PDB file of C-alpha atoms in Angstrom:
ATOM      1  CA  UNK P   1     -34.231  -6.002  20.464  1.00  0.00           C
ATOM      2  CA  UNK P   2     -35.927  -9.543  21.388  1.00  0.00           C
ATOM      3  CA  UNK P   3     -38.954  -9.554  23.229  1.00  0.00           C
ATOM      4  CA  UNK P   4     -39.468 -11.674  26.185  1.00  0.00           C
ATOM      5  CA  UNK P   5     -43.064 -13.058  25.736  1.00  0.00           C
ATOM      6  CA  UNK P   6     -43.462 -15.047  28.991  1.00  0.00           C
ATOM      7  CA  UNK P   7     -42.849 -11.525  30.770  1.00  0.00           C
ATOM      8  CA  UNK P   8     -45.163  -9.937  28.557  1.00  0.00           C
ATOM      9  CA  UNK P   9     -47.930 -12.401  29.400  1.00  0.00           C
ATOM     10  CA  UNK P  10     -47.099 -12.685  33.520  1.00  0.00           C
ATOM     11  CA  UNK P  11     -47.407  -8.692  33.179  1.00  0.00           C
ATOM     12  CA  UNK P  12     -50.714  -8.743  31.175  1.00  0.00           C
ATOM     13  CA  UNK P  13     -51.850 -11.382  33.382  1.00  0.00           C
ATOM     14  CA  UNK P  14     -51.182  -9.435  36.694  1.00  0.00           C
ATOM     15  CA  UNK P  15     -52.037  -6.175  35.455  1.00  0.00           C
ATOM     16  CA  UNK P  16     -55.678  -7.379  34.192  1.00  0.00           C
ATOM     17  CA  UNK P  17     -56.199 -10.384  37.047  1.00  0.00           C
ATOM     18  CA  UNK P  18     -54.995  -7.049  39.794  1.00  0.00           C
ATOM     19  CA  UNK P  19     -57.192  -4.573  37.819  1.00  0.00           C
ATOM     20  CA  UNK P  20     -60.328  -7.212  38.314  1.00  0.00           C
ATOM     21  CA  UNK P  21     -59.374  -8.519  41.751  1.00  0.00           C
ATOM     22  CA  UNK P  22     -59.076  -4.993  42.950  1.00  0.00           C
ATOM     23  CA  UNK P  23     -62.633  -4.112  41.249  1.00  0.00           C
ATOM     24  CA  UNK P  24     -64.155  -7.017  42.835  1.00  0.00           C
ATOM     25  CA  UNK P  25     -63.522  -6.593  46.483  1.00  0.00           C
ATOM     26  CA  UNK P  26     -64.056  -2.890  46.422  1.00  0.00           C
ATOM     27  CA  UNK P  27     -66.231  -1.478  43.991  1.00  0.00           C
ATOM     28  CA  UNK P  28     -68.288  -4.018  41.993  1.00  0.00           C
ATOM     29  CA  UNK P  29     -70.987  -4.813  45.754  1.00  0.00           C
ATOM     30  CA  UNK P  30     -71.569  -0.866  45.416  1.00  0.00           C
ATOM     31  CA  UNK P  31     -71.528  -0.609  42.147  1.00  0.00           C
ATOM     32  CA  UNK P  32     -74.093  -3.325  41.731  1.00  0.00           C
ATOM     33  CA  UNK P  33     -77.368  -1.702  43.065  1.00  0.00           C
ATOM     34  CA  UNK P  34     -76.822   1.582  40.862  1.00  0.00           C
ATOM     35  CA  UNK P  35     -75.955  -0.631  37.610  1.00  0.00           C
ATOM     36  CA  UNK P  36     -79.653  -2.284  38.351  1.00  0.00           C
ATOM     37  CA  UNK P  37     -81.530   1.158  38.911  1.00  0.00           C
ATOM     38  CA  UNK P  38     -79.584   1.854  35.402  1.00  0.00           C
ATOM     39  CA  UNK P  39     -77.626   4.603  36.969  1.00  0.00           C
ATOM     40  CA  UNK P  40     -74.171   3.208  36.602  1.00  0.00           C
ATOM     41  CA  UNK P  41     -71.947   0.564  33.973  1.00  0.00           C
ATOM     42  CA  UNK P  42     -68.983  -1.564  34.549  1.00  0.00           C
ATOM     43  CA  UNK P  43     -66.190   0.487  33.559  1.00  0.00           C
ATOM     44  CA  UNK P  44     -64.820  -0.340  30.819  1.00  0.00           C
ATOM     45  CA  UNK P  45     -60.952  -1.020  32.102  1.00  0.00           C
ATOM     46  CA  UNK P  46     -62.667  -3.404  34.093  1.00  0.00           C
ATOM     47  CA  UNK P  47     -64.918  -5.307  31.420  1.00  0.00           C
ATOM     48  CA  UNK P  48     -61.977  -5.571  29.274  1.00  0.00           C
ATOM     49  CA  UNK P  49     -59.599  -6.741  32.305  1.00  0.00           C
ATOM     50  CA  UNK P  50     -62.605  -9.156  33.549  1.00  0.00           C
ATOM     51  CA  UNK P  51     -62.373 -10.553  29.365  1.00  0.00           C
ATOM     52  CA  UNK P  52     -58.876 -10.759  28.495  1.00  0.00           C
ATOM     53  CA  UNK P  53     -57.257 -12.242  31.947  1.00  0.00           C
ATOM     54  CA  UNK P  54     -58.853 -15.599  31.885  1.00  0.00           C
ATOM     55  CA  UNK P  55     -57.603 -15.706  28.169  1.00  0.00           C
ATOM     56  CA  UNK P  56     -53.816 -14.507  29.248  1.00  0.00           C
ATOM     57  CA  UNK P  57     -53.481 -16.587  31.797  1.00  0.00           C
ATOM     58  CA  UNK P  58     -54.691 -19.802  29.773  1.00  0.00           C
ATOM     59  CA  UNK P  59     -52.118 -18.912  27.593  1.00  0.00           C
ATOM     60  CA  UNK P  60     -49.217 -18.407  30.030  1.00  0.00           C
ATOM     61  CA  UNK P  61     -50.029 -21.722  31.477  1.00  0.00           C
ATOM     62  CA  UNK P  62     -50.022 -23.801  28.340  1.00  0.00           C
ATOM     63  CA  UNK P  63     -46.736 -21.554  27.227  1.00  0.00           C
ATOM     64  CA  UNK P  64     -45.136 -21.744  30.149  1.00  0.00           C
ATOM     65  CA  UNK P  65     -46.044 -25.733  31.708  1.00  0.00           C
ATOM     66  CA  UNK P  66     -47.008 -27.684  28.416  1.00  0.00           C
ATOM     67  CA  UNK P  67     -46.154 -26.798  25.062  1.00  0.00           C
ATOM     68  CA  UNK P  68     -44.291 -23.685  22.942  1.00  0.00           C
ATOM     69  CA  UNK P  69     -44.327 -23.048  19.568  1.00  0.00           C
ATOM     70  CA  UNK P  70     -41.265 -21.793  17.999  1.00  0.00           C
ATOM     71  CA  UNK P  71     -39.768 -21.765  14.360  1.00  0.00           C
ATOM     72  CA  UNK P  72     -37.028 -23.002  12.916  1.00  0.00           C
ATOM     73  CA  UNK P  73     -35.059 -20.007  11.028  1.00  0.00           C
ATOM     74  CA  UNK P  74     -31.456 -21.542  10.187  1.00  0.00           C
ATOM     75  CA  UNK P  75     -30.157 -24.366   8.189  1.00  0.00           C
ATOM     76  CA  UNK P  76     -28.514 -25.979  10.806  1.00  0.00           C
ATOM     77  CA  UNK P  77     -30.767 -28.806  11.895  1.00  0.00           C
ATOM     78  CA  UNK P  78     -31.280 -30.071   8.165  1.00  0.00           C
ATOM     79  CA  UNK P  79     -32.340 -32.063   7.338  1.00  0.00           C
ATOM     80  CA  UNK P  80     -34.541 -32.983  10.392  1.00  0.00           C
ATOM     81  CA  UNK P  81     -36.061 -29.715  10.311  1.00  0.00           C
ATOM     82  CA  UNK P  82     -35.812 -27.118   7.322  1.00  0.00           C
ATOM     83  CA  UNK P  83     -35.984 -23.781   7.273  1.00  0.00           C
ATOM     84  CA  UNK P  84     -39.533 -22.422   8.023  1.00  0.00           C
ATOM     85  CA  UNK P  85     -40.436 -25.063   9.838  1.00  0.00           C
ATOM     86  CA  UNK P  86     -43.243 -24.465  12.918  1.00  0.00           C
ATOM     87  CA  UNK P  87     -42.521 -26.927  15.988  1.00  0.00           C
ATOM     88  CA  UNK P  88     -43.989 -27.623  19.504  1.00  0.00           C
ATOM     89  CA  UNK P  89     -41.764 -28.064  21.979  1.00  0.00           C
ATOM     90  CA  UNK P  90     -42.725 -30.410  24.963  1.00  0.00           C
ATOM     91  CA  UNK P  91     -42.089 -27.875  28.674  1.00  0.00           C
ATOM     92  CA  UNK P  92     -42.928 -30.142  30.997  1.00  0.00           C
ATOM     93  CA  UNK P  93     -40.694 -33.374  29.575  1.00  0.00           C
ATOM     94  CA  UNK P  94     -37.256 -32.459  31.718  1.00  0.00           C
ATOM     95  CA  UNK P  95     -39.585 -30.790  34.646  1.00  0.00           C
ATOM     96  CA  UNK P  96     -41.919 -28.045  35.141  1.00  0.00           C
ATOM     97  CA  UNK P  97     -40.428 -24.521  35.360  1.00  0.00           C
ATOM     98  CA  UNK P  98     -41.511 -20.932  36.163  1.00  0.00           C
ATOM     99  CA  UNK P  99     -42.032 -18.562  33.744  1.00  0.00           C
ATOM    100  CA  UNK P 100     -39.456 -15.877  33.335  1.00  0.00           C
ATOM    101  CA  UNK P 101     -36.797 -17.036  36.997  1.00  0.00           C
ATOM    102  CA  UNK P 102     -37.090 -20.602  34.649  1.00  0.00           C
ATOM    103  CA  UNK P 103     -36.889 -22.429  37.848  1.00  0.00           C
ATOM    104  CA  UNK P 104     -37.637 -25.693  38.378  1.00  0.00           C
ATOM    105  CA  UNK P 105     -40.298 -26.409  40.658  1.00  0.00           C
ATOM    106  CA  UNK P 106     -40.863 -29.819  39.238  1.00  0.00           C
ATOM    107  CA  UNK P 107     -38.462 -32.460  38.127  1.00  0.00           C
ATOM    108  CA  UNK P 108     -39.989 -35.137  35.976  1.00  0.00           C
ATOM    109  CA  UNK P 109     -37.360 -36.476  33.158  1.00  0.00           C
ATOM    110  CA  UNK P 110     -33.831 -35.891  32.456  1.00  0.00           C
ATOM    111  CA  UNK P 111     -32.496 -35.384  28.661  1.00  0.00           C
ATOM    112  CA  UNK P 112     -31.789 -38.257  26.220  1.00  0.00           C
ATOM    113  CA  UNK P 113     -28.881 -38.805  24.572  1.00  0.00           C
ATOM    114  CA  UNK P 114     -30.592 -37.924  20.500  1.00  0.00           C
ATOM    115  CA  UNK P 115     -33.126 -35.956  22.241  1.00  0.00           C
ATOM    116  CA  UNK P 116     -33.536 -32.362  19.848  1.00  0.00           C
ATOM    117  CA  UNK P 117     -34.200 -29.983  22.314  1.00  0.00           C
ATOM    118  CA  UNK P 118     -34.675 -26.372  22.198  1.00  0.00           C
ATOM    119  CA  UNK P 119     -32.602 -23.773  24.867  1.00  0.00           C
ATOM    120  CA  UNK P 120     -31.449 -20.708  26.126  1.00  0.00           C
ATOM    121  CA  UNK P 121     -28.080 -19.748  23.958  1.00  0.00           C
ATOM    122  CA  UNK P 122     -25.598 -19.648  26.383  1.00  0.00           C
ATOM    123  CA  UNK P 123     -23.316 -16.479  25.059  1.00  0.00           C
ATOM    124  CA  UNK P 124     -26.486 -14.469  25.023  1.00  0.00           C
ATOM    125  CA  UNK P 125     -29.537 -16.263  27.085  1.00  0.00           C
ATOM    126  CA  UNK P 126     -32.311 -13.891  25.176  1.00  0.00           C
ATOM    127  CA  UNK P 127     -31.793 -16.035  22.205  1.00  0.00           C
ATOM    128  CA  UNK P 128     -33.242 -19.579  21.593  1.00  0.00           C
ATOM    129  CA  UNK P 129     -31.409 -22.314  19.884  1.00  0.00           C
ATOM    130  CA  UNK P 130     -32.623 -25.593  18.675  1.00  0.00           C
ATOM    131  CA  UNK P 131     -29.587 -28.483  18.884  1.00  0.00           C
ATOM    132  CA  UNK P 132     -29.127 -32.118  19.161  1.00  0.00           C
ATOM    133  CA  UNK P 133     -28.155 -33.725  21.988  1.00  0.00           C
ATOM    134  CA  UNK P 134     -24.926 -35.489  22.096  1.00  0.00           C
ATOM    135  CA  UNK P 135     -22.795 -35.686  25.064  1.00  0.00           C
ATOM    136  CA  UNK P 136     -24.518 -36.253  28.396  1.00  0.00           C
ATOM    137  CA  UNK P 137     -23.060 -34.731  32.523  1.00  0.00           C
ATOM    138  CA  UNK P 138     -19.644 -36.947  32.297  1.00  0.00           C
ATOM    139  CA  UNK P 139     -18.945 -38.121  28.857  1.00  0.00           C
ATOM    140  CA  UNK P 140     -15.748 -37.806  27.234  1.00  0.00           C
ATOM    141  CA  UNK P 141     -16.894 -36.479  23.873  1.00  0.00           C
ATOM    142  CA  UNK P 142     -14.388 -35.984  20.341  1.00  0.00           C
ATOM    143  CA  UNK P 143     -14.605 -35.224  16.977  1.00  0.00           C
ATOM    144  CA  UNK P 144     -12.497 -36.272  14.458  1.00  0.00           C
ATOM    145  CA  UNK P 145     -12.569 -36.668  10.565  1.00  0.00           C
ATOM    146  CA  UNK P 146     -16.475 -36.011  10.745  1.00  0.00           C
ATOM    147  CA  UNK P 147     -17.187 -38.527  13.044  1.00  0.00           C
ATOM    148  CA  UNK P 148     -18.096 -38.658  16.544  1.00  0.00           C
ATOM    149  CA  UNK P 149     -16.345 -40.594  19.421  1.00  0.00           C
ATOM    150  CA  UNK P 150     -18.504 -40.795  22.759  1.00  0.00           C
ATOM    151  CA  UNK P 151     -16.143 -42.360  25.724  1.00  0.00           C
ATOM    152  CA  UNK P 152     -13.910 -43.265  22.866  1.00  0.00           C
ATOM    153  CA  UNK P 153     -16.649 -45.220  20.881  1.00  0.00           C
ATOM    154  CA  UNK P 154     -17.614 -44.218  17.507  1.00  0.00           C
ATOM    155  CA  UNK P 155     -21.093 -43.425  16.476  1.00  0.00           C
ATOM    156  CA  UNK P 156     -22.421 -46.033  13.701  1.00  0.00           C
ATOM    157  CA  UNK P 157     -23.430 -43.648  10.413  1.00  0.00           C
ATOM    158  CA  UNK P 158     -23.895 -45.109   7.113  1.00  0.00           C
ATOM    159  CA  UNK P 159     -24.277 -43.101   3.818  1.00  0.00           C
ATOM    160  CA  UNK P 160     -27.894 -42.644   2.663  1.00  0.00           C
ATOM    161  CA  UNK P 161     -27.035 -40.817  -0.823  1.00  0.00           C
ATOM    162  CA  UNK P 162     -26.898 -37.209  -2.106  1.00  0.00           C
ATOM    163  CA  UNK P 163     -29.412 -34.853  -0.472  1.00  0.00           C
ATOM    164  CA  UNK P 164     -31.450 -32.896  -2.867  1.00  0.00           C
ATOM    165  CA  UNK P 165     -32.589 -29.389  -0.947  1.00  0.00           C
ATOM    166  CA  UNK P 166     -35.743 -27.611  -2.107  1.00  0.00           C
ATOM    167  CA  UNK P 167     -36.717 -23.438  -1.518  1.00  0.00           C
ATOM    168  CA  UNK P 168     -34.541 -22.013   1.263  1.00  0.00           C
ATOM    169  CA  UNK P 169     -32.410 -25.276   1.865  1.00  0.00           C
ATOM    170  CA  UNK P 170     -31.676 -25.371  -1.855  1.00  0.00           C
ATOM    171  CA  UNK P 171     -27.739 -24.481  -1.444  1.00  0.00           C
ATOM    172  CA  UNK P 172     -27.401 -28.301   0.917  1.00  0.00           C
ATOM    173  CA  UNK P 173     -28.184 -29.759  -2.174  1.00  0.00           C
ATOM    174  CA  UNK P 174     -25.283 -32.341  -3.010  1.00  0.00           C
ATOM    175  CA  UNK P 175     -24.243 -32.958   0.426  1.00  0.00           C
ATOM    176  CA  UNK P 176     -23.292 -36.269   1.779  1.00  0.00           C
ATOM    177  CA  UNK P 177     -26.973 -37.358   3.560  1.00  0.00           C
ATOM    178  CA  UNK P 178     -26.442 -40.275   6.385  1.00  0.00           C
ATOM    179  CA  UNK P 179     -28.079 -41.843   8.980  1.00  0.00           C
ATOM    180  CA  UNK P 180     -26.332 -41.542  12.199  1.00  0.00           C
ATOM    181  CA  UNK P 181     -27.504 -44.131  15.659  1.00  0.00           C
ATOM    182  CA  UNK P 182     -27.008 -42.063  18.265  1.00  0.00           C
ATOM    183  CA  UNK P 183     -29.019 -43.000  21.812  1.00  0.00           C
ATOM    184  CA  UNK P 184     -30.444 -45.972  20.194  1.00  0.00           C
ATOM    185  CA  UNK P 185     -32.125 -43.768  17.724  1.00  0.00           C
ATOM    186  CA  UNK P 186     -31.618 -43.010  13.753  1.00  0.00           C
ATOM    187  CA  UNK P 187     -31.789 -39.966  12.469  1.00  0.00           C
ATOM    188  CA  UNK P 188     -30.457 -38.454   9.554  1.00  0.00           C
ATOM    189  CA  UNK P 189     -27.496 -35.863   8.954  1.00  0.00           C
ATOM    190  CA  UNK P 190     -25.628 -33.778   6.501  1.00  0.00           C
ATOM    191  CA  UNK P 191     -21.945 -33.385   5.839  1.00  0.00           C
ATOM    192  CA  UNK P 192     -20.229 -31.400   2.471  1.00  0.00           C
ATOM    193  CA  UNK P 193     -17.561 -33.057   0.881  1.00  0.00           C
ATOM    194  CA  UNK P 194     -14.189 -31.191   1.389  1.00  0.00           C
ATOM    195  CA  UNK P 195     -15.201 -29.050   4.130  1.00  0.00           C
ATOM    196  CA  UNK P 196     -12.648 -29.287   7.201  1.00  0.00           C
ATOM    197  CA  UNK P 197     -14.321 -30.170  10.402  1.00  0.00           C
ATOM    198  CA  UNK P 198     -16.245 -27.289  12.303  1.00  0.00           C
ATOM    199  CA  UNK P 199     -14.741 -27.429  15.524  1.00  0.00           C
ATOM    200  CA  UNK P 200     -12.620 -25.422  18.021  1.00  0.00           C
ATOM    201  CA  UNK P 201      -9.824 -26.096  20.124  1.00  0.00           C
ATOM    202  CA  UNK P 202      -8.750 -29.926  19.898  1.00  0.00           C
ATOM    203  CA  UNK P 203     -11.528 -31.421  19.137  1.00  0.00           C
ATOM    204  CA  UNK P 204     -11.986 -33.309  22.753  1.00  0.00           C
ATOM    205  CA  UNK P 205     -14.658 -32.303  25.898  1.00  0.00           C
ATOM    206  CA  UNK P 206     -15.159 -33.626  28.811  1.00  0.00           C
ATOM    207  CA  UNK P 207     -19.255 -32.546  29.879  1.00  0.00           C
ATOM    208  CA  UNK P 208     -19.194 -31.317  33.215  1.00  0.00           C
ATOM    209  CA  UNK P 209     -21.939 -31.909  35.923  1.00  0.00           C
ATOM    210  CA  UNK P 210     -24.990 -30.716  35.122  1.00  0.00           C
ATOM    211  CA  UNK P 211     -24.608 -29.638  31.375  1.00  0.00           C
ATOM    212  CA  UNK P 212     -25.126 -31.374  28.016  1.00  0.00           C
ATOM    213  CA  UNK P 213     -23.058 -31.343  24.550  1.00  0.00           C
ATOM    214  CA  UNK P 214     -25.482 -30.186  21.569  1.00  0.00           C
ATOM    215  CA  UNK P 215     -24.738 -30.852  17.695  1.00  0.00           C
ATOM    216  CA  UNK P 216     -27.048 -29.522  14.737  1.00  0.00           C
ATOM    217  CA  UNK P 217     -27.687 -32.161  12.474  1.00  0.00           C
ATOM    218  CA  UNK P 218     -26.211 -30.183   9.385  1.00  0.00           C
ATOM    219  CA  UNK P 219     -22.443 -30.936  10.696  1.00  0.00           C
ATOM    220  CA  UNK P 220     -20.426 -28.485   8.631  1.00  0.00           C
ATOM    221  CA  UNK P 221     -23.143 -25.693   9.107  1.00  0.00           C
ATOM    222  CA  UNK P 222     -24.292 -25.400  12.759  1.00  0.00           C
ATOM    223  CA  UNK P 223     -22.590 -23.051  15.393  1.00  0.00           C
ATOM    224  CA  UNK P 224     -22.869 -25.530  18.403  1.00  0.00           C
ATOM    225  CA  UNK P 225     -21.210 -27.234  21.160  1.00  0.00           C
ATOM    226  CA  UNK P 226     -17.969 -27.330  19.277  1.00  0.00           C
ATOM    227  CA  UNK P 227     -17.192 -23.705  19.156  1.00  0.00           C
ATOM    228  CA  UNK P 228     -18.963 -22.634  22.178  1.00  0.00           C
ATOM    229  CA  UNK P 229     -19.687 -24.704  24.720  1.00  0.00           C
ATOM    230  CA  UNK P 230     -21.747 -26.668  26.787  1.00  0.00           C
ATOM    231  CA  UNK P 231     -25.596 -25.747  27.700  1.00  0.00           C
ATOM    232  CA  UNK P 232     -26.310 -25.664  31.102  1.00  0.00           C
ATOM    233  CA  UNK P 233     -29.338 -27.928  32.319  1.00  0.00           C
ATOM    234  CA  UNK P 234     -31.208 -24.573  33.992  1.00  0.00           C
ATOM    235  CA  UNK P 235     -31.060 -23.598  29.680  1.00  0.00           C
ATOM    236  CA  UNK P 236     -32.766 -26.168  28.607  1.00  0.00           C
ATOM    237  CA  UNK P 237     -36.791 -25.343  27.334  1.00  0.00           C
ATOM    238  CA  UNK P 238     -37.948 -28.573  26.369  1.00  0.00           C
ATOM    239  CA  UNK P 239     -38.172 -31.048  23.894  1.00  0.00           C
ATOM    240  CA  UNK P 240     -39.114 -30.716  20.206  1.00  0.00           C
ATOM    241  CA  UNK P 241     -41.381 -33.520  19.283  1.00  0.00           C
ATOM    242  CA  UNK P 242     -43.739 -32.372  16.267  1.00  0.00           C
ATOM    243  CA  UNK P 243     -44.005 -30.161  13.134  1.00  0.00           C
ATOM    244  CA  UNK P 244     -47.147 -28.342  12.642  1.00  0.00           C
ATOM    245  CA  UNK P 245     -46.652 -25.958  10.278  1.00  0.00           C
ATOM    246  CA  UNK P 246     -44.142 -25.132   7.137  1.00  0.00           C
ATOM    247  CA  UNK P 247     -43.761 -22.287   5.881  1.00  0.00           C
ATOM    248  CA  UNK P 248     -41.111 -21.150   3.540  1.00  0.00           C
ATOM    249  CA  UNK P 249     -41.504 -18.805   0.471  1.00  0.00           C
ATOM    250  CA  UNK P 250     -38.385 -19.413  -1.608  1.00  0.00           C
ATOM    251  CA  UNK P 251     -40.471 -23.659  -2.094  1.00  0.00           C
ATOM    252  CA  UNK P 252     -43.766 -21.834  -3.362  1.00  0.00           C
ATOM    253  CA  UNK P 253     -45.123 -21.843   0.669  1.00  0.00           C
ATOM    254  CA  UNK P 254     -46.920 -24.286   2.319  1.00  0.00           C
ATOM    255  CA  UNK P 255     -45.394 -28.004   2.761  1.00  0.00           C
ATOM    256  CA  UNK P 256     -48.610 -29.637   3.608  1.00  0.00           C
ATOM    257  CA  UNK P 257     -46.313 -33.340   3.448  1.00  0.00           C
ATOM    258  CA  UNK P 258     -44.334 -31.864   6.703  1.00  0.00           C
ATOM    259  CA  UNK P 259     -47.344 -31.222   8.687  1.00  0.00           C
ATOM    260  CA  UNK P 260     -47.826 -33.397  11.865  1.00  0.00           C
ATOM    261  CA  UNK P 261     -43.992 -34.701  11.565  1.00  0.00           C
ATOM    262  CA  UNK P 262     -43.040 -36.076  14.625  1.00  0.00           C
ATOM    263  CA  UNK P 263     -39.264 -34.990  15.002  1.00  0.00           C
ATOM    264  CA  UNK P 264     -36.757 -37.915  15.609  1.00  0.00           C
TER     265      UNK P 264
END
């Protein structure tokens, strides 16, 4: 069963900011003169309320309003992120939303066409998904023969070489590695050789209002917006923009190189 941790922290926060409040206007005044006459301690619910809220809520803030860490558990965005890979994702860069109702209270960007962004899985909302971005509200997006048509345009990729995986990623090792312009941005992708395109249905979507087209940069390995669907703007969690940690045990632990990689 998944854990939701921004309602663990908004209940830790209002069970130990209640438990103080509540101390505070009726008990600590009275309490006072008999602690000084050494007759009488804080209690120590209280103490440990009165410690851990300011730390909580700190952390729900910065969770919930400027930056999450998550990690990266699949092959599927390969090779700009491997597996084990520790991220930050940017909360605030399509708006500021509440924790938990994930409303938005503040709007301050809209997504990028290229932008990698991290959501709510659509089939089961619980479950976060990292993807590309590749059809914006209104484009006519296709794929065919491995390559992508946006309003009937195709996107510019050029072979790179053979991609050579290491520990957990070892298996991708031989695929076709290119680098795709997609939003006025490179970036690089996989594709195996003699692997039929990973799609469902025709191959053709139109992106309604107010929801976005999402592609892992491993083509034939990523369960994305060609077999499910479109994600919803209120899905979106923010943008990934950095690497900060790598761990994976299978490549001897940690990748000190991938450290501090800002994610294109």
């Amino acid at each position: 069963m998944s854990v939701d941790f921004a309602t663990v922290l908004v209940l830790l926060s209002a069970l130990t900011g209640g438990i103080w409040l509540f101390d505070r206007l009726l008990f600590a005044k009275r309490r006072a003169a008999r602690m000084a006459r050494g007759e009488a301690r804080e209690p120590v619910v209280v103490e440990y309320a009165r410690s851990l809220f300011p730390v909580i809520f700190i952390v729900l803030l910065v969770r919930s309003f400027i930056a999450e860490p998550f990690r990266i558990p699949s092959s599927s965005m390969m090779p700009t992120l491997l597996i084990g890979d520790f991220i930050l994702v940017n909360k605030f860069a399509y708006g500021l939303r509440l924790p938990v109702t994930h409303t938005r209270i503040v709007p301050l960007g809209q997504p990028e066409r290229g932008d990698v962004v991290v959501f709510r899985y659509p089939v089961n909302p619980r479950q976060d998904y990292i993807k590309r971005i590749v059809g914006l509200p209104g484009d006519q997006i296709a794929y065919r023969d491995k390559t992508i048509y946006i309003n009937g345009e195709p996107v510019a990729a050029e072979p790179v070489g053979r991609y050579i995986g290491v520990g957990s990623g070892r298996d991708m090792t031989g695929a076709l590695l290119q680098r795709e312009r997609l939003g006025g941005r490179e970036h690089q992708i996989l594709q195996r050789d003699n692997t039929p395109a990973f799609i469902r249905g025709d191959g053709s979507w139109r992106v309604p209002e107010g929801h976005y087209f999402v592609m892992g940069d491993n083509r034939d390995n990523s369960e994305d917006s060609r077999f499910w669907g479109f994600v919803p703007e209120e899905n979106l969690v923010g943008k990934a923009f950095v690497v900060w940690m790598n761990w994976d045990s299978r490549a001897g632990g940690i990748d000190f190189s991938r450290i501090g990689m800002v994610i294109r």
